Every structure is written in C-alpha cells, then in structure tokens.
XYZ file of C-alpha atoms in Angstrom:
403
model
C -45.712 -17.869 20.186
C -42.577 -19.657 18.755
C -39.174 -16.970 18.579
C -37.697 -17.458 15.802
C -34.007 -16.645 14.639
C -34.731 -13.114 13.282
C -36.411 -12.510 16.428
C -33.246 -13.738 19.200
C -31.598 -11.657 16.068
C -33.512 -8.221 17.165
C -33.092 -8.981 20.701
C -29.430 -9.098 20.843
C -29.199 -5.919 18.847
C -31.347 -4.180 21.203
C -29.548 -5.802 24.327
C -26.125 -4.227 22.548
C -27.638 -0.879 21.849
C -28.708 -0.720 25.279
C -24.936 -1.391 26.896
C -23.442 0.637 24.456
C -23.120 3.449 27.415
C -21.599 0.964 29.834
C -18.559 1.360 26.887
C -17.959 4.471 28.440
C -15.769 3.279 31.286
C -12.094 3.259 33.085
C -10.479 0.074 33.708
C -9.776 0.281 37.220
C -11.817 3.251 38.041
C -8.603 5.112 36.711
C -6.223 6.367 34.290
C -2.523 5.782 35.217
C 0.590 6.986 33.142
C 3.997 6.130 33.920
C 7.046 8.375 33.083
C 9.634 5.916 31.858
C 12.855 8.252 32.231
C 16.544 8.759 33.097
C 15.800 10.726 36.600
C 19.085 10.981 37.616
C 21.676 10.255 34.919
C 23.320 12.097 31.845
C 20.063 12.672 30.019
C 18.340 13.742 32.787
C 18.554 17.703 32.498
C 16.677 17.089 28.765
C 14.076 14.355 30.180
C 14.420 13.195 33.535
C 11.987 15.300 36.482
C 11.552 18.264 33.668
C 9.160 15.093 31.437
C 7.449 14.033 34.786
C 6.530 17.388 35.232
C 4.820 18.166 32.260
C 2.949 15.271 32.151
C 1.611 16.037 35.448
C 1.116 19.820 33.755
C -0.956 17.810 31.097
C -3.144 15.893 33.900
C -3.854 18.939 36.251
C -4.402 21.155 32.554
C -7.193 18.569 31.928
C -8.910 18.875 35.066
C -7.293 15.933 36.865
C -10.193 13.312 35.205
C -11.291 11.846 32.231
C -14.407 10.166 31.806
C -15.158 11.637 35.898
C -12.447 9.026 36.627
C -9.052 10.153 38.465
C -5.688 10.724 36.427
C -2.744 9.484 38.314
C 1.021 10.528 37.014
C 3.396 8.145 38.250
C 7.737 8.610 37.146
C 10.340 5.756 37.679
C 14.361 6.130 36.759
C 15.451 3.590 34.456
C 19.035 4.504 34.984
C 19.703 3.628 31.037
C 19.671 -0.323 31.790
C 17.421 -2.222 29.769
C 16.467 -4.849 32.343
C 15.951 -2.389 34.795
C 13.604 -0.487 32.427
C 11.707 -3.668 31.390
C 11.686 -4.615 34.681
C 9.571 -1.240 35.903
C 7.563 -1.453 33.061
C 6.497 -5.251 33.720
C 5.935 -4.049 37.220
C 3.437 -1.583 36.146
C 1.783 -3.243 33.736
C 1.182 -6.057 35.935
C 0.644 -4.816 39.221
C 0.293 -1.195 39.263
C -2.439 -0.977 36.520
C -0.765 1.937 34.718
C -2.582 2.304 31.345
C -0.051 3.768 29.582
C 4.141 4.939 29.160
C 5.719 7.817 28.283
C 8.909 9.391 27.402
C 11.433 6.353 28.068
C 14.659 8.074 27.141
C 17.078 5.290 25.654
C 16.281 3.227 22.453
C 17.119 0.028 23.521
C 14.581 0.288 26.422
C 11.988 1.689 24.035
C 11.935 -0.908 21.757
C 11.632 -3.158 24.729
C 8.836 -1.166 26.041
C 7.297 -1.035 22.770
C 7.036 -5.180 22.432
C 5.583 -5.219 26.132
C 2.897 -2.571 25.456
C 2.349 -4.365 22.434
C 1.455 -7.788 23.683
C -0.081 -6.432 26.634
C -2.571 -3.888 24.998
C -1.297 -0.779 26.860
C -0.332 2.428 25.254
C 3.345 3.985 24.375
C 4.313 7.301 23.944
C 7.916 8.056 23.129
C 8.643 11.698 23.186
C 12.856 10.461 23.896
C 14.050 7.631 22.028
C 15.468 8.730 18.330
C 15.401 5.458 17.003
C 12.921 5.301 13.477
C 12.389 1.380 14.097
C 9.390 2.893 16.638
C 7.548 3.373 13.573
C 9.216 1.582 11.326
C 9.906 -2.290 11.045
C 8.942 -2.708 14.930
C 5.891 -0.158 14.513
C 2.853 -1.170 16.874
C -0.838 -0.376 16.652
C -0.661 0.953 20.121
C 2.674 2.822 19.978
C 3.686 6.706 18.975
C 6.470 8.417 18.568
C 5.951 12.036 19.037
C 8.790 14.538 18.829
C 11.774 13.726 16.696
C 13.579 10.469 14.966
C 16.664 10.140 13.560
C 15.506 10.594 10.168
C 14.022 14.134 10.966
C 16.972 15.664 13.182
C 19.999 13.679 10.456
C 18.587 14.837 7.243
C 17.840 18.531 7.825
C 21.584 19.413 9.101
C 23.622 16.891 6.245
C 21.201 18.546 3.548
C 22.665 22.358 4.588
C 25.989 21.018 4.569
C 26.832 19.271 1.737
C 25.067 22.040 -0.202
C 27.688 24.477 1.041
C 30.085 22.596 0.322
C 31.240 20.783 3.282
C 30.369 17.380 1.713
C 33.067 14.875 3.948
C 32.209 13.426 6.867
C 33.668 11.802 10.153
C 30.899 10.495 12.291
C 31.645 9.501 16.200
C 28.740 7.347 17.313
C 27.091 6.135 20.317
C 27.597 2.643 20.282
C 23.948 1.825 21.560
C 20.499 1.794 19.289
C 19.643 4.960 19.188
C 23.305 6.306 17.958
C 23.611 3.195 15.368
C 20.234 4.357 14.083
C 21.782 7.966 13.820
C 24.899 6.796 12.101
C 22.857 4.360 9.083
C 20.556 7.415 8.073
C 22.797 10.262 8.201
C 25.371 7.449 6.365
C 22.418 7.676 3.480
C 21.930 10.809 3.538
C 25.342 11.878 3.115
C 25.750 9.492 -0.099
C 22.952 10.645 -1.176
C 23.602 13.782 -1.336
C 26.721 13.245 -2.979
C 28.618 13.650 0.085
C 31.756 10.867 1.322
C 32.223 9.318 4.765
C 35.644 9.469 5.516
C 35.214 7.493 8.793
C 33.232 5.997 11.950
C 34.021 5.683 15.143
C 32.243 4.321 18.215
C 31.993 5.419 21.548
C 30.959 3.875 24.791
C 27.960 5.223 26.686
C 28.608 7.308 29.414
C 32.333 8.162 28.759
C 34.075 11.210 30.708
C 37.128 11.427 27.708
C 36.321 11.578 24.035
C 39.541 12.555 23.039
C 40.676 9.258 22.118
C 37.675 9.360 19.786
C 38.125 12.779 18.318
C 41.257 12.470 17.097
C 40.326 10.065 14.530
C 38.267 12.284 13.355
C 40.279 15.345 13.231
C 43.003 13.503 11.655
C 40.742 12.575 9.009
C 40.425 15.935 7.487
C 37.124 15.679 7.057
C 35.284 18.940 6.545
C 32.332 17.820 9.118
C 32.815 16.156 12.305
C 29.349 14.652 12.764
C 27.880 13.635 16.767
C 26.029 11.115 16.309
C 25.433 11.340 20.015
C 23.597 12.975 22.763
C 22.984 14.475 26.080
C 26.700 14.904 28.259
C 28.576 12.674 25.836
C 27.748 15.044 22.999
C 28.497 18.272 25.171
C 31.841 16.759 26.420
C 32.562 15.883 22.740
C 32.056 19.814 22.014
C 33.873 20.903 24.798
C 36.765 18.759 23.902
C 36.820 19.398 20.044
C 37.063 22.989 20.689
C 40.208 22.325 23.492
C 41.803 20.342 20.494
C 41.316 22.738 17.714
C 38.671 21.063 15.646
C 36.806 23.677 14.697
C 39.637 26.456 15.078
C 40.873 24.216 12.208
C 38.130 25.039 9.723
C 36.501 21.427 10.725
C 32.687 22.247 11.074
C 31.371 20.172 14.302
C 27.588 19.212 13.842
C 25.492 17.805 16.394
C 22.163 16.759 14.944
C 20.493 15.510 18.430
C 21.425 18.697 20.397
C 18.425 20.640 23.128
C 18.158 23.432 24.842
C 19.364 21.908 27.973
C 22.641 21.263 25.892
C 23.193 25.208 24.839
C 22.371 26.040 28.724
C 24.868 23.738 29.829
C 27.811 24.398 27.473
C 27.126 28.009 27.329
C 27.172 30.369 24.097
C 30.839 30.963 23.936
C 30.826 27.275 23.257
C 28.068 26.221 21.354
C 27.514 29.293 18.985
C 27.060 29.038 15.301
C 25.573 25.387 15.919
C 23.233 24.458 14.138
C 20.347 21.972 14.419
C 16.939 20.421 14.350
C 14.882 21.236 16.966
C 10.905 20.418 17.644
C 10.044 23.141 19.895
C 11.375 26.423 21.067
C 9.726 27.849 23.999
C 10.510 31.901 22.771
C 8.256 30.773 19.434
C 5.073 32.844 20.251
C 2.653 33.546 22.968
C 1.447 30.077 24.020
C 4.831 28.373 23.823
C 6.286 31.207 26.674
C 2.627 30.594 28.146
C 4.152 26.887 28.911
C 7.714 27.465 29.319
C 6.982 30.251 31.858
C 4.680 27.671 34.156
C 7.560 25.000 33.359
C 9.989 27.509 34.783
C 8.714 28.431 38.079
C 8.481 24.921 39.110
C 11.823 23.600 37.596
C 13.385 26.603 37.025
C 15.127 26.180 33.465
C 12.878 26.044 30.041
C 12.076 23.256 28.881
C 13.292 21.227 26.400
C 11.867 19.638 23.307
C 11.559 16.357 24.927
C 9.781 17.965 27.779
C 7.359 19.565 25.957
C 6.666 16.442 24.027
C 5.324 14.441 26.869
C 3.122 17.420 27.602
C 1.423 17.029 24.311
C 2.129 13.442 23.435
C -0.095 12.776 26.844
C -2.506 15.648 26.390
C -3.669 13.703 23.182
C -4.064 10.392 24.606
C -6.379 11.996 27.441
C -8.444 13.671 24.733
C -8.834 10.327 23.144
C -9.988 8.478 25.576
C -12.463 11.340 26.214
C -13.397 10.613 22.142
C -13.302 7.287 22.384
C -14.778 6.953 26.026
C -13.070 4.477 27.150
C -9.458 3.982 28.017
C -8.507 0.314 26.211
C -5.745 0.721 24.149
C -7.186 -0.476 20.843
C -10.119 1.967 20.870
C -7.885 5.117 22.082
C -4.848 4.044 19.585
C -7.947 4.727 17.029
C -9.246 8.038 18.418
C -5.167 9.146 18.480
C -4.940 8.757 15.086
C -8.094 9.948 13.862
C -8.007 13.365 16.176
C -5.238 16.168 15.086
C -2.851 17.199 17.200
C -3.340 21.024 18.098
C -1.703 23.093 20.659
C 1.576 24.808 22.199
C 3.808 22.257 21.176
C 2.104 21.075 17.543
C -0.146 23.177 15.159
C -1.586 21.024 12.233
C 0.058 17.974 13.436
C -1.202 14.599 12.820
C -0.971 11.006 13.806
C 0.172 8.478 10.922
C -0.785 4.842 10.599
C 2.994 3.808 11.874
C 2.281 6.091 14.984
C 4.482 8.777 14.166
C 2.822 11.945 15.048
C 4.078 14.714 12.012
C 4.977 18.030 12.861
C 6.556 20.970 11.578
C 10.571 21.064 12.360
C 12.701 24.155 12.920
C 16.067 24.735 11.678
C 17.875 26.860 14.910
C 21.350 28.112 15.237
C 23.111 28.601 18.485
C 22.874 32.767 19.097
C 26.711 34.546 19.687
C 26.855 36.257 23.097
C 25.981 39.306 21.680
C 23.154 38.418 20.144
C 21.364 36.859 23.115
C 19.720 39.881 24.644
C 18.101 37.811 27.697
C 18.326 33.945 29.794
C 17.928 31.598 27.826
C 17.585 33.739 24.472
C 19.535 31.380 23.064
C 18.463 30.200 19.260
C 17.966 32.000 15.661
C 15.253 30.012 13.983
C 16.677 29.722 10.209
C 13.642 28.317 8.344
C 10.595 26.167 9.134
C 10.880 22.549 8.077
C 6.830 21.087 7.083
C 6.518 18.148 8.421
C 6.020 16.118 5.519
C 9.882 16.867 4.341
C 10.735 16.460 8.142
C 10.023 12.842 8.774
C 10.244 9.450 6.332
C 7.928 9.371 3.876
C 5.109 7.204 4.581
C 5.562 4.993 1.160
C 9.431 4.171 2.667
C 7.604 3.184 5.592
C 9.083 -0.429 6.875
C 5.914 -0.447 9.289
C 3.410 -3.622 8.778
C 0.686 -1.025 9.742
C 0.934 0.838 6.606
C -1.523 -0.370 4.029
C-alpha cells in the first residue's frame, strides 16, 4: 500500500504526541542558580550572604528538586567591577551549567548580565539593581526585575514633598548607572510636579568623605537635599549632613533607595523621621515574621527588601519550571509571566511583558527612639502604594516586548 503525504502527516503527529513527556526534563540532570552579589563590599549588609541565603531558603522550602531533579544554589562576589562580574557570569554560563542569575547588586553589571543571559538563553532575576532600563529600552524576554526601580522608590518620596511644600531640590548622585538612572527620573518628577532643581552633584563610588559634596548642596538653599545614592555612601552622606547642620537647618534630607540594613546601621537617633519606599517589611503580618524569624537565626539581622526579593524572585522561577516542566529559558520566561506571584514577600503580584514583576509599595518612616518598642522595630508604614501607581506605566514602556 502506497503512504501518502496525509499519511507521513499523521505519523509525525503521533511520533510528537508520543515525546511530548520526554519535554518534561532538566538540562543537565539539574537546576543551578547563581547569586550574582557584592559578598564583601559596601552593599553587602543589604545583599551580599543575607541574598545567598534566601535563595538557598527558597531551594530547601521547595523540597530541594524540581521536576525529581536536584537544585543547586551557588553565590560568587562581584566586588562591584563589571569585568569581574561578566567574567563569573561567562564562567557559569559556560562551564558551570548554572541555569539561571540572581540578585547582581550594581547596574552596570546587570545590564551586562542581562545581554549575556539574553544571547545565551538563561534566565535573570534582579532583585538589586535600580536601574528601569532592565525593563525598559534593554528589556529581555528572559529577564525580571523583581523588587524596586528607580521609578517606584523616586516618585513616591518627590510626590509627598513637593505637595508639602518643599518643592527645591539639590540632588548628590552616584556617578555610576544605577545613581544616573535615579537622578533623570526623580529630575522628571520633580518638574513635573512643579518642583525646581537647584543643583547636581556627582559622587564617586565608594567614597569615605562626602563633605566636599554636601556643601554644594547645603549652600544651595534648597529645601530637599535628595541621595540619589545607596548602601554606605548614602549612610555616610546622612551621618555627615547631620554633623554639618543640614537638616538642623530646616533642609529636609531624603534618601529614596534607603533598607533596613541602612536604619540598623545608622541607628534611630540618626535616621528618624526618614522617609521612604520600601518593598517589604518583615514586622508586616504573620508570614513576613514567619521568614524574617528563619532569616534571623541563621544571619542574625532581618532581612532586607533585597533579601527577601531573591527569596521570591527564585521561588517563582522554580514553580515555573514545575508549570512549564522543563527548565529552558524560553518556556519558563512564559510560565513566569503567565503564573501570579503569591506569597510572604508579594500578594497579587504579577509578571509584565517587560519582566517587571508589580507589587504593592509601602510608604515607611524611620520610628523616633521612643517609638521603637523592640530590635529592629524600626518603621511606621504611612500608606500602601498599589502597584500599578508604584511602577511605570506599561504604555511609557521603552521595552520592545511590549505589544
């Protein structure tokens, strides 16, 4: 009997029904995730061996596997040098078969990591880097960004303040990505919002005197001196703005990327009445001092935003690659997207076509001594920001992604 075309036709099908099971695999026989973090530097109370740990929290919280194949945690220190960075990431890509990175604290290094995972089919998930380009102009199918931007922690604060009142700004930057980013969208906002920018100024990373830097800014007279900085630059700038007078001048001092881990280090008698954008809180309710209290008696300080980020930003991508039962990158990027995002850290949230995962934001101000009644009692939560007014609307979206 002749087979004809309809017949070879039926045949294939059936042969591709048949595999579709074998879909349902591991490349490798398992899933690896790389931390991507500054382990030993300035940022590293907010990220560093605090983000390695609650990833490894997420793995052992899943049961270890995923698709009865082994999940393996694995951290590296990029000491906040790019090549170094891109260097460890090439290095697991290539050799170490790690599936997927998280974290990577530092812009510049993200958006290097976020071309590499990109051309290599691998997944990113930035719970550090404040830079909006992530899901913006340099967007990628298989990247997310999943706790904050500089849109969401800039537009919040410069909002409150130009509505009472205190509508002049000085802004001292980070002169790197992530506090260039900072400066152009609070810059916006501020205009906006019929504010004025009286002033910029640029500091290097990593610098143990911000005075010279500060002064500028005090002499300005603007009513806000805006930090468009983070981790031990931005406490040293808050330190050394109260030693100068700043704000015993009437100058409110705003720091829009501030953490727990900042409050803790500066103290209250410092950093009261600050007030800020922050993702997660871990005195919210039951299941966030569930987490923090686990956190604790391993690291032994609550954890941080950031922290609690990679928990959940890596919790997801297990659970899709349970959905999607397999772990290549296309067909999980998919499954992250289409799945919510529900637990500790994010109720209601969801992932966006440009990979931003959208949460609600809090509003928190810095407690006065004698309010905190505890360690680390250390915020007033003001007001609940949805997460559609917390991060760029989707139509402003620069991201190719977004039909």
């Amino acid at each position: 009997m002749a087979i004809t075309a309809s017949t070879l036709r039926g045949l294939a099908a059936a042969l591709l029904i048949g595999a579709t099971p074998a879909l349902a695999q591991v490349s490798d026989d398992v899933v690896k995730v790389g931390v991507l973090t500054d382990m030993s530097g300035q940022w590293a109370d907010m990220n560093g061996p605090g983000s390695l740990l609650a990833a490894e929290m997420a793995a052992a919280d899943f049961g270890g596997t995923v698709l009865d194949k082994p999940i393996v945690i694995v951290g590296a220190d990029h000491q906040h040098k790019a090549d170094v960075g891109v260097g460890i990431a090439r290095r697991w890509i290539e050799n170490e078969q790690v599936d997927a990175i998280a974290d990577v604290t530092n812009s510049a290094i993200a958006l290097a990591v976020q071309q590499m995972t990109r051309d290599t089919n691998r997944i990113a998930l930035f719970s550090s880097p404040g830079t909006t380009e992530l899901t913006g102009a340099q967007c990628s199918p298989t990247g997310f960004q999943w706790v904050y931007d500089n849109y969401s922690n800039a537009i919040g604060p410069v909002k409150a303040l130009i509505e009472r009142g205190d509508d002049t700004f000085f802004i001292v930057t980070a002169d790197f990505a992530f506090g260039h980013s900072l400066e152009e969208i609070a810059t916006k906002a501020i205009e906006e919002g019929g504010g004025q920018v009286l002033g910029t100024i640029r500091h290097p990373f990593g610098a143990n005197d911000l005075s010279a830097f500060l002064l500028p800014a005090q002499a300005s007279g603007a009513k806000v001196v805006m930090l468009a900085t983070a981790g031990r630059d931005m406490t040293t700038a808050i330190k050394q703005a109260n030693e100068f007078g700043v704000t015993a001048s009437g100058q409110v001092v705003t720091a829009p990327v501030m953490f727990i881990s900042d409050v803790h280090s500066l103290g209250l008698e410092t950093a009261q009445g600050i007030s800020f954008i922050e993702g997660f809180y871990w005195d919210r309710d039951e299941e966030t001092r569930a987490f923090a209290q686990r956190f604790f008696e391993v690291r032994g300080a609550m954890p941080t935003a950031l922290q609690a980020g990679v928990y959940s930003a890596v919790a997801h991508y297990l659970k899709a690659i349970e959905a999607a039962g397999t772990d290549e990158a296309g067909a999980v990027a998919a499954k992250m997207r289409e799945l919510p995002v529900e637990d500790f850290f994010a109720h209601n949230g969801r992932v966006r076509e440009d990979g931003r995962m959208v949460h609600d934001m809090m509003l928190v101000q810095v407690k006065e001594p004698s309010e905190s009644t505890a360690p680390w009692d250390y915020y007033n939560v003001l007001a609940t920001v949805p997460g559609e007014e917390a991060f760029l609307p989707l139509d402003q979206s620069e991201c190719p992604l977004v039909q």
